[in-house]
CSV table of C-alpha atoms and ligand atoms in Angstrom, one decimal:
chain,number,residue,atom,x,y,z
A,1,UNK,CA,0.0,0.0,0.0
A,2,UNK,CA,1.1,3.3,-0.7
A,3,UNK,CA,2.1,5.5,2.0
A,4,UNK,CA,2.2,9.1,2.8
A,5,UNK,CA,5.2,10.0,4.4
A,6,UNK,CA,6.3,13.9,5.4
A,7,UNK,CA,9.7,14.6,6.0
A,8,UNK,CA,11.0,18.2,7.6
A,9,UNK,CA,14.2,18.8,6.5
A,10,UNK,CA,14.1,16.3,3.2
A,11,UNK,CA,16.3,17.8,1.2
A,12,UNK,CA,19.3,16.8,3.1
A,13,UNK,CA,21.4,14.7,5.0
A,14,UNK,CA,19.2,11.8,7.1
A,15,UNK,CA,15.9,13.3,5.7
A,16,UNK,CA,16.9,13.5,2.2
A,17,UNK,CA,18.0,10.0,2.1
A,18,UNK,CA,15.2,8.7,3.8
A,19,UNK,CA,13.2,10.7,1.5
A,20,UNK,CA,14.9,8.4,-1.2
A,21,UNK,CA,14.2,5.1,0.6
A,22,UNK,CA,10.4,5.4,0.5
A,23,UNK,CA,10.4,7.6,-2.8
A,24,UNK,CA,11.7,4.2,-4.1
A,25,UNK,CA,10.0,2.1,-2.4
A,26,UNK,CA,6.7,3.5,-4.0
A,27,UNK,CA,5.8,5.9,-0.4
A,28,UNK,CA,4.5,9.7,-1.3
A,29,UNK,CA,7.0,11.3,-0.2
A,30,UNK,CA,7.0,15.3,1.0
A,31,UNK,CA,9.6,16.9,1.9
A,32,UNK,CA,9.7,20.6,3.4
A,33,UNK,CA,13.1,22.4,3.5
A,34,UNK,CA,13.3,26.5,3.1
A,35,UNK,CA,16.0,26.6,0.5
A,36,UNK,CA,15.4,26.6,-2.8
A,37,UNK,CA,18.6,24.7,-3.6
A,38,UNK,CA,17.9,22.0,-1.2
A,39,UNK,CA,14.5,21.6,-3.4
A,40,UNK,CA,16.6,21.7,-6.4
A,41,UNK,CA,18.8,19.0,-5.3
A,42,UNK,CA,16.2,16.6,-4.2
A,43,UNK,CA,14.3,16.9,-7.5
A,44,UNK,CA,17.8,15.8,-9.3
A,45,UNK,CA,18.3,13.0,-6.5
A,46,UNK,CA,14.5,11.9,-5.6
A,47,UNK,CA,12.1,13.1,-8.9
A,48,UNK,CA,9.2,11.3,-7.1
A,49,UNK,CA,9.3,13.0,-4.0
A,50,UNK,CA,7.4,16.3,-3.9
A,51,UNK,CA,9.1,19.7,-2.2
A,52,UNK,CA,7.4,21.9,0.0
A,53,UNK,CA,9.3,24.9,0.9
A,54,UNK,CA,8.5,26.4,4.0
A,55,UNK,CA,10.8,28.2,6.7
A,56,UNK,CA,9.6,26.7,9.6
A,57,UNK,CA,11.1,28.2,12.4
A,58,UNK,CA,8.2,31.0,11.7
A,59,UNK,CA,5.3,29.8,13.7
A,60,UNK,CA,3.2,31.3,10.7
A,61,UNK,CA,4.6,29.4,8.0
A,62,UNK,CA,4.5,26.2,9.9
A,63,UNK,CA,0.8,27.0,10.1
A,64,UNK,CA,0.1,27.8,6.9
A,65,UNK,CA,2.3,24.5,5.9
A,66,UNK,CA,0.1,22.2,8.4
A,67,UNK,CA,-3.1,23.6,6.7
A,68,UNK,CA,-1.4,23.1,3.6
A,69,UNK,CA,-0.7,19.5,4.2
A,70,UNK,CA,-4.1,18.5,5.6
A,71,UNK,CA,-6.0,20.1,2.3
A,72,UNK,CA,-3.5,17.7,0.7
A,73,UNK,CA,-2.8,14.7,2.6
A,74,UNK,CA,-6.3,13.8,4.3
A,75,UNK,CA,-4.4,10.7,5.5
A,76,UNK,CA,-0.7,11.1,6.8
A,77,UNK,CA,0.9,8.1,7.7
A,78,UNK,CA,4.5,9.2,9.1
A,79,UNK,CA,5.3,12.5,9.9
A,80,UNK,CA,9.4,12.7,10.4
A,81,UNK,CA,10.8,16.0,12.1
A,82,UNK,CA,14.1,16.7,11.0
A,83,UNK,CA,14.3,20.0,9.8
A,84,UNK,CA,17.2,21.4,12.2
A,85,UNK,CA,19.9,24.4,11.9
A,86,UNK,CA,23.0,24.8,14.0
A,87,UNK,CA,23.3,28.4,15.1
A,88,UNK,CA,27.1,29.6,16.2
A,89,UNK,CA,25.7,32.8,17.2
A,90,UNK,CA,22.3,34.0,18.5
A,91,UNK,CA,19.5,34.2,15.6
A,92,UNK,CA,16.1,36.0,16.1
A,93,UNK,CA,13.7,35.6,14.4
A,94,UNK,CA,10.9,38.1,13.0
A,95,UNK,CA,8.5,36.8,15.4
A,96,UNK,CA,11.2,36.9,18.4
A,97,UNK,CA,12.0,33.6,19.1
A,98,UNK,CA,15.5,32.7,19.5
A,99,UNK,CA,16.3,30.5,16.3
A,100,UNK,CA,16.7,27.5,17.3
A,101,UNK,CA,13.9,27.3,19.7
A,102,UNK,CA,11.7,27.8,17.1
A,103,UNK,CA,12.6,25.4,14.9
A,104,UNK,CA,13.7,22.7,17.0
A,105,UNK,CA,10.4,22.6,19.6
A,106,UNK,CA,7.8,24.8,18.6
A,107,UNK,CA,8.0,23.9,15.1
A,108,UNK,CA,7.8,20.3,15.9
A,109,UNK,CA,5.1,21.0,18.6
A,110,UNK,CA,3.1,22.7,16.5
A,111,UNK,CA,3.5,19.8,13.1
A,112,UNK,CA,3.0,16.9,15.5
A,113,UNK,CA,-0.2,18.9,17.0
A,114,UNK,CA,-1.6,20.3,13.6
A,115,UNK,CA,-1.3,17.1,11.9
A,116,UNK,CA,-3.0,14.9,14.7
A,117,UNK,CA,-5.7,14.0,12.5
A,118,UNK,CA,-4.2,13.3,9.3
A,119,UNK,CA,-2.1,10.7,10.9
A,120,UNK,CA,-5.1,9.4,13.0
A,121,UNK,CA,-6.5,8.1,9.7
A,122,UNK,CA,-3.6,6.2,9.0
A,123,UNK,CA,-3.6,2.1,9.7
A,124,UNK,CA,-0.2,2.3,11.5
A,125,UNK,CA,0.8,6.1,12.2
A,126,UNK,CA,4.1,7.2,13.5
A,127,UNK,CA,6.0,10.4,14.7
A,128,UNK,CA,9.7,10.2,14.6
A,129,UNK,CA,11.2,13.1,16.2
A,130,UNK,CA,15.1,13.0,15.1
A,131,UNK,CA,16.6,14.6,17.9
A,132,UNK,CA,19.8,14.9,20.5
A,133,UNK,CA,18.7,13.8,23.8
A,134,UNK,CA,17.4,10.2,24.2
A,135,UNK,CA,18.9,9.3,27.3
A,136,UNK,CA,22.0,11.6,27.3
A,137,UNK,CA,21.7,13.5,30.5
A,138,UNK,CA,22.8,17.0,28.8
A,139,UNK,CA,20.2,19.4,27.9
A,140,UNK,CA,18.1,22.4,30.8
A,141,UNK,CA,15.2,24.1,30.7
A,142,UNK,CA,15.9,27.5,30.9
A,143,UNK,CA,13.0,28.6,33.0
A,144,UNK,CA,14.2,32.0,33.4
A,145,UNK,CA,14.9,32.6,29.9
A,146,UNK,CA,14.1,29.9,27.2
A,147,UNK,CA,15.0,32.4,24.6
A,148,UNK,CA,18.6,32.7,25.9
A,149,UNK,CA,18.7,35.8,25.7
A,150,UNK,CA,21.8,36.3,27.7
A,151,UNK,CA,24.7,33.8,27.4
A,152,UNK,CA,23.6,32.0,24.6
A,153,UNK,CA,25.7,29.1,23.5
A,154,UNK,CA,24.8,27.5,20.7
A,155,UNK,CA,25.5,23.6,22.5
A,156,UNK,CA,23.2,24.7,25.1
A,157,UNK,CA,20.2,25.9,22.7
A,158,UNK,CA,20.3,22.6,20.7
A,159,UNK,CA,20.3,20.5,24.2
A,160,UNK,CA,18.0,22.6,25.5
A,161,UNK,CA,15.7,22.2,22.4
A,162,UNK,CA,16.3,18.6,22.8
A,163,UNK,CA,15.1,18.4,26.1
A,164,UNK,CA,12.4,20.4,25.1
A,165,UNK,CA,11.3,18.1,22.0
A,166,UNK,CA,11.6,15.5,25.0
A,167,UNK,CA,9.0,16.9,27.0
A,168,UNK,CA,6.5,17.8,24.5
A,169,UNK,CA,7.1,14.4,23.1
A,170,UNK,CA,5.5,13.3,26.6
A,171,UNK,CA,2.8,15.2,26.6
A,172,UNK,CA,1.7,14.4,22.9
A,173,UNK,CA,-1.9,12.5,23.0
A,174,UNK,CA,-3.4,10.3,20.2
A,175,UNK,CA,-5.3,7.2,20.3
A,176,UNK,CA,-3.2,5.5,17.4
A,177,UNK,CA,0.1,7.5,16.8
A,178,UNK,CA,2.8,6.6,17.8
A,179,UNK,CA,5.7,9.3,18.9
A,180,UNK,CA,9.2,7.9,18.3
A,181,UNK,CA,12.4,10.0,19.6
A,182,UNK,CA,15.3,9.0,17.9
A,183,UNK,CA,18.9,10.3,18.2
A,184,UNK,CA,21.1,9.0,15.2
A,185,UNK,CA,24.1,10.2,17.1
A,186,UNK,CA,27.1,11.3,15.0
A,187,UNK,CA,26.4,10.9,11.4
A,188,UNK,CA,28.3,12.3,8.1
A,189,UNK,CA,26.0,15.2,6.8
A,190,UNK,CA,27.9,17.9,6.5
A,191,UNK,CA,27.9,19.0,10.0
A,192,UNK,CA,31.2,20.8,9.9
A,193,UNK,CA,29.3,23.8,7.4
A,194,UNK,CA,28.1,26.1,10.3
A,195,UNK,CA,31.4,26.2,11.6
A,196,UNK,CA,34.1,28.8,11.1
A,197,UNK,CA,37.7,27.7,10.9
A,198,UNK,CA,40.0,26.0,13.0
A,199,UNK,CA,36.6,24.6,14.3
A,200,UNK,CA,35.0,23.9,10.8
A,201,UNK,CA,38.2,22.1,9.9
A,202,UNK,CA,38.4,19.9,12.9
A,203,UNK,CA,34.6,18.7,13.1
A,204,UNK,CA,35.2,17.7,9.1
A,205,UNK,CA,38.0,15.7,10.8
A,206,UNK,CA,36.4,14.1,13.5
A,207,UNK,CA,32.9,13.7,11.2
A,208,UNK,CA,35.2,11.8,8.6
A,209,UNK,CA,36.9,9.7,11.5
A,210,UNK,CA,34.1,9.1,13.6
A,211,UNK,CA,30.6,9.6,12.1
A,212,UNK,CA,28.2,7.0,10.7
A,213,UNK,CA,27.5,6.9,7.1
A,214,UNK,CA,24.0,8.7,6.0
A,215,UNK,CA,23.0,4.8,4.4
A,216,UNK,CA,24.2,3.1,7.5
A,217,UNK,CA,22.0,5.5,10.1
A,218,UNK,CA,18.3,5.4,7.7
A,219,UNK,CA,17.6,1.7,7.8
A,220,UNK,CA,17.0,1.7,11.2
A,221,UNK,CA,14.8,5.0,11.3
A,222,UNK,CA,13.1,3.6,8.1
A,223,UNK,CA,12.3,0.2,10.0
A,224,UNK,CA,10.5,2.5,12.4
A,225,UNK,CA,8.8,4.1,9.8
A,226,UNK,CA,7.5,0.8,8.6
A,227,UNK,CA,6.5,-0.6,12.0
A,228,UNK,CA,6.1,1.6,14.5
A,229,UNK,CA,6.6,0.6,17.8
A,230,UNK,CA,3.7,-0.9,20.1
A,231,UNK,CA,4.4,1.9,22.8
A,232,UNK,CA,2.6,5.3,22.5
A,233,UNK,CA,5.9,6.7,23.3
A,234,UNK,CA,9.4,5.1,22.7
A,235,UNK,CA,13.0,6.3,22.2
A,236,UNK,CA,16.1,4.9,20.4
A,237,UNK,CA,19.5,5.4,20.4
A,238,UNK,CA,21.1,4.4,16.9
A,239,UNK,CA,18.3,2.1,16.5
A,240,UNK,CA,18.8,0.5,20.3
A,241,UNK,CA,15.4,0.9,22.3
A,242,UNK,CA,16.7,3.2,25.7
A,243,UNK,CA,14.4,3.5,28.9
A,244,UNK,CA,12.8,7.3,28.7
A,245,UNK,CA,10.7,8.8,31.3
A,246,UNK,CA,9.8,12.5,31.5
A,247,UNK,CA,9.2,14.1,34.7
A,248,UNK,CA,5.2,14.9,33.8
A,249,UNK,CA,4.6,17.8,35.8
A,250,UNK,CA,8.1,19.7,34.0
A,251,UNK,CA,6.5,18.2,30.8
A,252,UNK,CA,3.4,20.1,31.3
A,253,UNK,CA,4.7,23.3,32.5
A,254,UNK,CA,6.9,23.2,29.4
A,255,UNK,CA,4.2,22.4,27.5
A,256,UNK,CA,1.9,25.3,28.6
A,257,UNK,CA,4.6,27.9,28.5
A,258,UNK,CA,5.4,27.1,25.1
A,259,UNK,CA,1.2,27.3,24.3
A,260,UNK,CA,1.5,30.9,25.8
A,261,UNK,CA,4.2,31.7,23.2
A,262,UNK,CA,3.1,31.1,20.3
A,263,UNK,CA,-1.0,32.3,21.5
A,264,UNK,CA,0.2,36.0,19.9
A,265,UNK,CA,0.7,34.1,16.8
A,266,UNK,CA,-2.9,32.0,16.5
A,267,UNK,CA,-5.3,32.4,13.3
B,301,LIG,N1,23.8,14.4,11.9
B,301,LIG,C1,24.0,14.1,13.1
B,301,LIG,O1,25.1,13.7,13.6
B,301,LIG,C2,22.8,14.2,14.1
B,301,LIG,C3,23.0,13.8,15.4
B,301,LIG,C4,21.9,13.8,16.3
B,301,LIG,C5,20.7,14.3,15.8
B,301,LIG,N2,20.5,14.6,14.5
B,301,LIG,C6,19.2,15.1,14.1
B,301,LIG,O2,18.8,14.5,12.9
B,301,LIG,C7,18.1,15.5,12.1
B,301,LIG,C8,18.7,15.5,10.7
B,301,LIG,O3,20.1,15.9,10.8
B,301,LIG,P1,21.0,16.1,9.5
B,301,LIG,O4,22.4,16.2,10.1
B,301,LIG,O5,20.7,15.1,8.5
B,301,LIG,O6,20.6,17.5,9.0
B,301,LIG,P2,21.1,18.4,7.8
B,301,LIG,O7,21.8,17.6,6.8
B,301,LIG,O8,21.8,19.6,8.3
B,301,LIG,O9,19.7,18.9,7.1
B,301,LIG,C9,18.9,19.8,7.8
B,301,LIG,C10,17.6,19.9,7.0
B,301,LIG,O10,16.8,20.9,7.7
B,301,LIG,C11,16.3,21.8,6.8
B,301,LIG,N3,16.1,23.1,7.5
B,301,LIG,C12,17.0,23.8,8.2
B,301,LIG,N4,16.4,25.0,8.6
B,301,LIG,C13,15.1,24.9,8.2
B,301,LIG,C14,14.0,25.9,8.3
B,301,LIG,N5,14.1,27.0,8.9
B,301,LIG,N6,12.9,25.5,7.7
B,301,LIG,C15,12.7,24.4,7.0
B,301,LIG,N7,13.7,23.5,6.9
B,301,LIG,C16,14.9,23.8,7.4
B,301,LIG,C17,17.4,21.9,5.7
B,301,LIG,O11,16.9,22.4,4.5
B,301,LIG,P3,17.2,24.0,4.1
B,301,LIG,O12,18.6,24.2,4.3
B,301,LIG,O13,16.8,24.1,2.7
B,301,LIG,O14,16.3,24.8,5.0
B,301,LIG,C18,17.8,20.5,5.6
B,301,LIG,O15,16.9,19.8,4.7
B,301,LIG,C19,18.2,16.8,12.8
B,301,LIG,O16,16.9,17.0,13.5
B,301,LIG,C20,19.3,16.6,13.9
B,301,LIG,O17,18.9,17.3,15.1
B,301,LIG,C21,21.5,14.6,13.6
């Protein structure tokens, strides 16, 4: 049966080639990136799968994208977060959030809530949120001031957007979909680009030394894809189930505090 799978960030490293795995296994695939180059390349690399650009760490083009998609896609069988950005330095963005709080937990809040019923129609539906944490004990809250404002550091945003995705992951309800968090750990996408030299030159280094091959780290999020887990909520560590618990009441008062941010933004 053909499936409907949507993939954030499918135009390039783990998304892109997953993208190509059900592209040629006869899935629908749609991929969202906000580059026009990454929807050129995809077309060249995957001509089934279709592109959707979309920058989505603006609360109002995720929103317009999620309507976008459920006009489209009545029936959405795996939604696949992956659309992520490694920020060096502090990025706002023109609704105020710091960058990559807004595209690594309220973008994915908002696509895993906006698409709820789309993948409720599906026989087997699946989230899989690609992401950092998964058992690694890095990663705060900050309560004070989850826009890091002051002292940003861009390690500390992405763990703290993966303990974010973590939380929100735990307080996702649905009667059929199941919610996957998956951290690939180090795998060879180009991960050395943000950087500026000596750094840039050393994480090419370690990447080429160290990392997992994009083809070695999608069969086992594609196998996930395919048969989602029996658990409502599960996490995986290069394809090894981990034990995950979130502290609930953290999880909600995450969960409402990001609601209050992105109310201004509704309709
Ligand atoms: N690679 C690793 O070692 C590793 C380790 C742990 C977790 N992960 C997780 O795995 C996922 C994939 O990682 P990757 O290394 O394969 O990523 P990647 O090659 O850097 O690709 C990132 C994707 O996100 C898209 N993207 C970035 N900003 C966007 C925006 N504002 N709006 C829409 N799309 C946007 C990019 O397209 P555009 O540039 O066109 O926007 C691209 O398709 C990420 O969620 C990452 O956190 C990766």
């Amino acid at each position: 049966m053909r499936r409907t799978i949507v993939i954030t960030g499918g135009t390039s490293g783990i998304g892109k080639a997953l993208a190509r795995h059900h592209a040629e296994r006869g899935d629908l695939v749609v991929a969202v990136g906000s580059g026009e180059a990454g929807g050129r390349r995809l077309r060249e690399d995957v001509p089934s799968a279709r592109f959707v650009r979309a920058d989505l760490s603006s609360v109002r083009q995720t929103r317009a994208l999620i309507e976008r998609l459920r006009a489209d896609h009545p029936v959405i069988d795996a939604l696949v977060l992956g659309a992520f950005r490694y920020n060096p330095a502090r990025i706002e963005t023109e609704e105020g959030f710091e960058h990559t709080f807004a595209l690594y937990v309220i973008n994915r809040w908002l696509m895993a809530e906006g698409l709820r019923d789309a993948l409720e129609r599906a026989p087997a539906p699946v989230i899989v949120n690609l992401c950092g944490v998964g058992g690694i004990r890095a990663g705060e809250i900050n309560w004070e001031d989850p826009q890091l404002n002051r002292g940003y550091r861009p390690f500390r945003a992405t763990m703290q957007g993966a303990r974010g995705g973590e939380l929100l992951a735990s307080t996702y309800s649905a009667e059929r979909t199941r919610y996957v968090l998956y951290n690939p750990l180090f795998v060879a996408t180009g991960l050395f680009e943000p950087f500026r030299q000596p750094v840039r030159g050393l994480v090419r280094v370690t990447s080429a030394l160290f990392a997992q091959p994009v083809a070695r780290a999608v069969p086992p999020i594609a196998a996930l894809v395919d048969r989602p887990p029996a658990g409502p909520l599960t996490a995986y560590r290069r394809g090894r189930p981990i034990a995950f618990t979130a502290d609930r009441d953290r999880a909600l008062r995450f969960e409402r505090a990001v609601r209050a941010m992105v109310a201004p933004f509704s309709g």
